[in-house]
Amino acid sequence: MKSEWIAKYEETEIKVTNNWFSGEKLYVNNELQDEQLSFITPSNMTGNLINKQGEKLNIKTNISGFFSVSCRLFIDNRKVELKQTK
């Protein structure tokens, strides 16, 4: 089973994917920034983006659940809403 979430932050697209066989992945503008392949520990991935002012902002995301999977995204320690697409 594959799940996917997408968020837009200014001009940046952030995508988080979860697949039973290939693990979890964090993409920023289609560039892989982090991945986790372990299914035993909770998924915690990090990355960064550059905002319109040229500042580097931290991204952190986590995926939880087994039968029903959910994802949370934080940019610069503020929660950002994601839209599940798959």
PDB file of C-alpha atoms in Angstrom:
ATOM      1  CA  MET A   1       0.000   0.000   0.000  1.00  0.00           C
ATOM      2  CA  LYS A   2       1.296   3.470  -0.884  1.00  0.00           C
ATOM      3  CA  SER A   3       0.313   6.752   0.737  1.00  0.00           C
ATOM      4  CA  GLU A   4       1.301  10.246  -0.393  1.00  0.00           C
ATOM      5  CA  TRP A   5       0.846  13.730   1.072  1.00  0.00           C
ATOM      6  CA  ILE A   6       1.617  17.082  -0.556  1.00  0.00           C
ATOM      7  CA  ALA A   7       1.929  20.614   0.836  1.00  0.00           C
ATOM      8  CA  LYS A   8       2.790  23.939  -0.789  1.00  0.00           C
ATOM      9  CA  TYR A   9       4.865  26.482   1.139  1.00  0.00           C
ATOM     10  CA  GLU A  10       5.341  29.713  -0.795  1.00  0.00           C
ATOM     11  CA  GLU A  11       6.736  28.410  -4.125  1.00  0.00           C
ATOM     12  CA  THR A  12       7.980  25.109  -2.676  1.00  0.00           C
ATOM     13  CA  GLU A  13       6.261  21.736  -3.030  1.00  0.00           C
ATOM     14  CA  ILE A  14       6.827  19.249  -0.216  1.00  0.00           C
ATOM     15  CA  LYS A  15       5.877  15.623  -0.753  1.00  0.00           C
ATOM     16  CA  VAL A  16       5.948  12.781   1.757  1.00  0.00           C
ATOM     17  CA  THR A  17       5.481   9.194   0.591  1.00  0.00           C
ATOM     18  CA  ASN A  18       4.998   5.964   2.489  1.00  0.00           C
ATOM     19  CA  ASN A  19       5.281   2.520   0.913  1.00  0.00           C
ATOM     20  CA  TRP A  20       5.390  -0.838   2.667  1.00  0.00           C
ATOM     21  CA  PHE A  21       8.249  -1.999   0.465  1.00  0.00           C
ATOM     22  CA  SER A  22      10.380   1.110  -0.085  1.00  0.00           C
ATOM     23  CA  GLY A  23       9.793   2.946   3.226  1.00  0.00           C
ATOM     24  CA  GLU A  24       9.115   6.638   3.829  1.00  0.00           C
ATOM     25  CA  LYS A  25      10.580   9.486   1.780  1.00  0.00           C
ATOM     26  CA  LEU A  26      10.629  13.281   2.028  1.00  0.00           C
ATOM     27  CA  TYR A  27      10.913  15.309  -1.198  1.00  0.00           C
ATOM     28  CA  VAL A  28      11.305  19.071  -1.599  1.00  0.00           C
ATOM     29  CA  ASN A  29      10.632  20.207  -5.176  1.00  0.00           C
ATOM     30  CA  ASN A  30      10.998  16.557  -6.272  1.00  0.00           C
ATOM     31  CA  GLU A  31      14.460  16.295  -4.692  1.00  0.00           C
ATOM     32  CA  LEU A  32      14.862  13.534  -2.106  1.00  0.00           C
ATOM     33  CA  GLN A  33      15.946  15.052   1.228  1.00  0.00           C
ATOM     34  CA  ASP A  34      15.445  12.160   3.650  1.00  0.00           C
ATOM     35  CA  GLU A  35      14.250   8.578   3.772  1.00  0.00           C
ATOM     36  CA  GLN A  36      13.628   5.942   6.372  1.00  0.00           C
ATOM     37  CA  LEU A  37      13.477   2.242   5.667  1.00  0.00           C
ATOM     38  CA  SER A  38      12.851   0.859   9.160  1.00  0.00           C
ATOM     39  CA  PHE A  39       9.279  -0.179   9.934  1.00  0.00           C
ATOM     40  CA  ILE A  40       9.934  -0.824  13.632  1.00  0.00           C
ATOM     41  CA  THR A  41      10.820   2.674  14.821  1.00  0.00           C
ATOM     42  CA  PRO A  42       8.582   5.723  14.317  1.00  0.00           C
ATOM     43  CA  SER A  43       9.241   7.635  11.120  1.00  0.00           C
ATOM     44  CA  ASN A  44      10.997  10.977  11.695  1.00  0.00           C
ATOM     45  CA  MET A  45      12.452  12.712   8.664  1.00  0.00           C
ATOM     46  CA  THR A  46      14.077  16.118   8.275  1.00  0.00           C
ATOM     47  CA  GLY A  47      14.988  18.468   5.452  1.00  0.00           C
ATOM     48  CA  ASN A  48      15.152  22.145   4.616  1.00  0.00           C
ATOM     49  CA  LEU A  49      13.962  24.730   2.148  1.00  0.00           C
ATOM     50  CA  ILE A  50      14.853  28.286   1.209  1.00  0.00           C
ATOM     51  CA  ASN A  51      12.006  30.799   1.627  1.00  0.00           C
ATOM     52  CA  LYS A  52      11.369  33.930  -0.455  1.00  0.00           C
ATOM     53  CA  GLN A  53      13.661  35.994   1.798  1.00  0.00           C
ATOM     54  CA  GLY A  54      16.535  33.550   1.194  1.00  0.00           C
ATOM     55  CA  GLU A  55      16.357  32.090   4.703  1.00  0.00           C
ATOM     56  CA  LYS A  56      16.952  28.394   5.285  1.00  0.00           C
ATOM     57  CA  LEU A  57      13.987  26.829   7.120  1.00  0.00           C
ATOM     58  CA  ASN A  58      13.967  23.419   8.774  1.00  0.00           C
ATOM     59  CA  ILE A  59      11.399  20.808   7.808  1.00  0.00           C
ATOM     60  CA  LYS A  60      10.437  17.871   9.980  1.00  0.00           C
ATOM     61  CA  THR A  61       7.815  15.263   9.307  1.00  0.00           C
ATOM     62  CA  ASN A  62       6.603  12.071  10.872  1.00  0.00           C
ATOM     63  CA  ILE A  63       4.344   9.251   9.795  1.00  0.00           C
ATOM     64  CA  SER A  64       2.421   7.078  12.208  1.00  0.00           C
ATOM     65  CA  GLY A  65      -0.153   4.349  12.162  1.00  0.00           C
ATOM     66  CA  PHE A  66      -0.395   0.842  10.838  1.00  0.00           C
ATOM     67  CA  PHE A  67      -3.801   0.236   9.262  1.00  0.00           C
ATOM     68  CA  SER A  68      -4.615   3.927   8.894  1.00  0.00           C
ATOM     69  CA  VAL A  69      -1.510   6.011   8.219  1.00  0.00           C
ATOM     70  CA  SER A  70      -1.272   9.715   9.037  1.00  0.00           C
ATOM     71  CA  CYS A  71       1.433  12.295   8.418  1.00  0.00           C
ATOM     72  CA  ARG A  72       2.392  15.552  10.135  1.00  0.00           C
ATOM     73  CA  LEU A  73       4.624  18.282   8.723  1.00  0.00           C
ATOM     74  CA  PHE A  74       6.351  21.156  10.507  1.00  0.00           C
ATOM     75  CA  ILE A  75       8.263  23.998   8.847  1.00  0.00           C
ATOM     76  CA  ASP A  76      10.318  26.182  11.168  1.00  0.00           C
ATOM     77  CA  ASN A  77       8.484  24.515  14.116  1.00  0.00           C
ATOM     78  CA  ARG A  78       5.018  25.480  12.786  1.00  0.00           C
ATOM     79  CA  LYS A  79       2.523  22.845  11.711  1.00  0.00           C
ATOM     80  CA  VAL A  80       1.646  22.916   8.012  1.00  0.00           C
ATOM     81  CA  GLU A  81      -1.443  21.206   6.629  1.00  0.00           C
ATOM     82  CA  LEU A  82      -0.897  18.402   4.168  1.00  0.00           C
ATOM     83  CA  LYS A  83      -3.290  17.076   1.555  1.00  0.00           C
ATOM     84  CA  GLN A  84      -3.343  13.306   1.153  1.00  0.00           C
ATOM     85  CA  THR A  85      -3.341  12.430  -2.541  1.00  0.00           C
ATOM     86  CA  LYS A  86      -3.049   8.609  -2.334  1.00  0.00           C
TER      87      LYS A  86
END
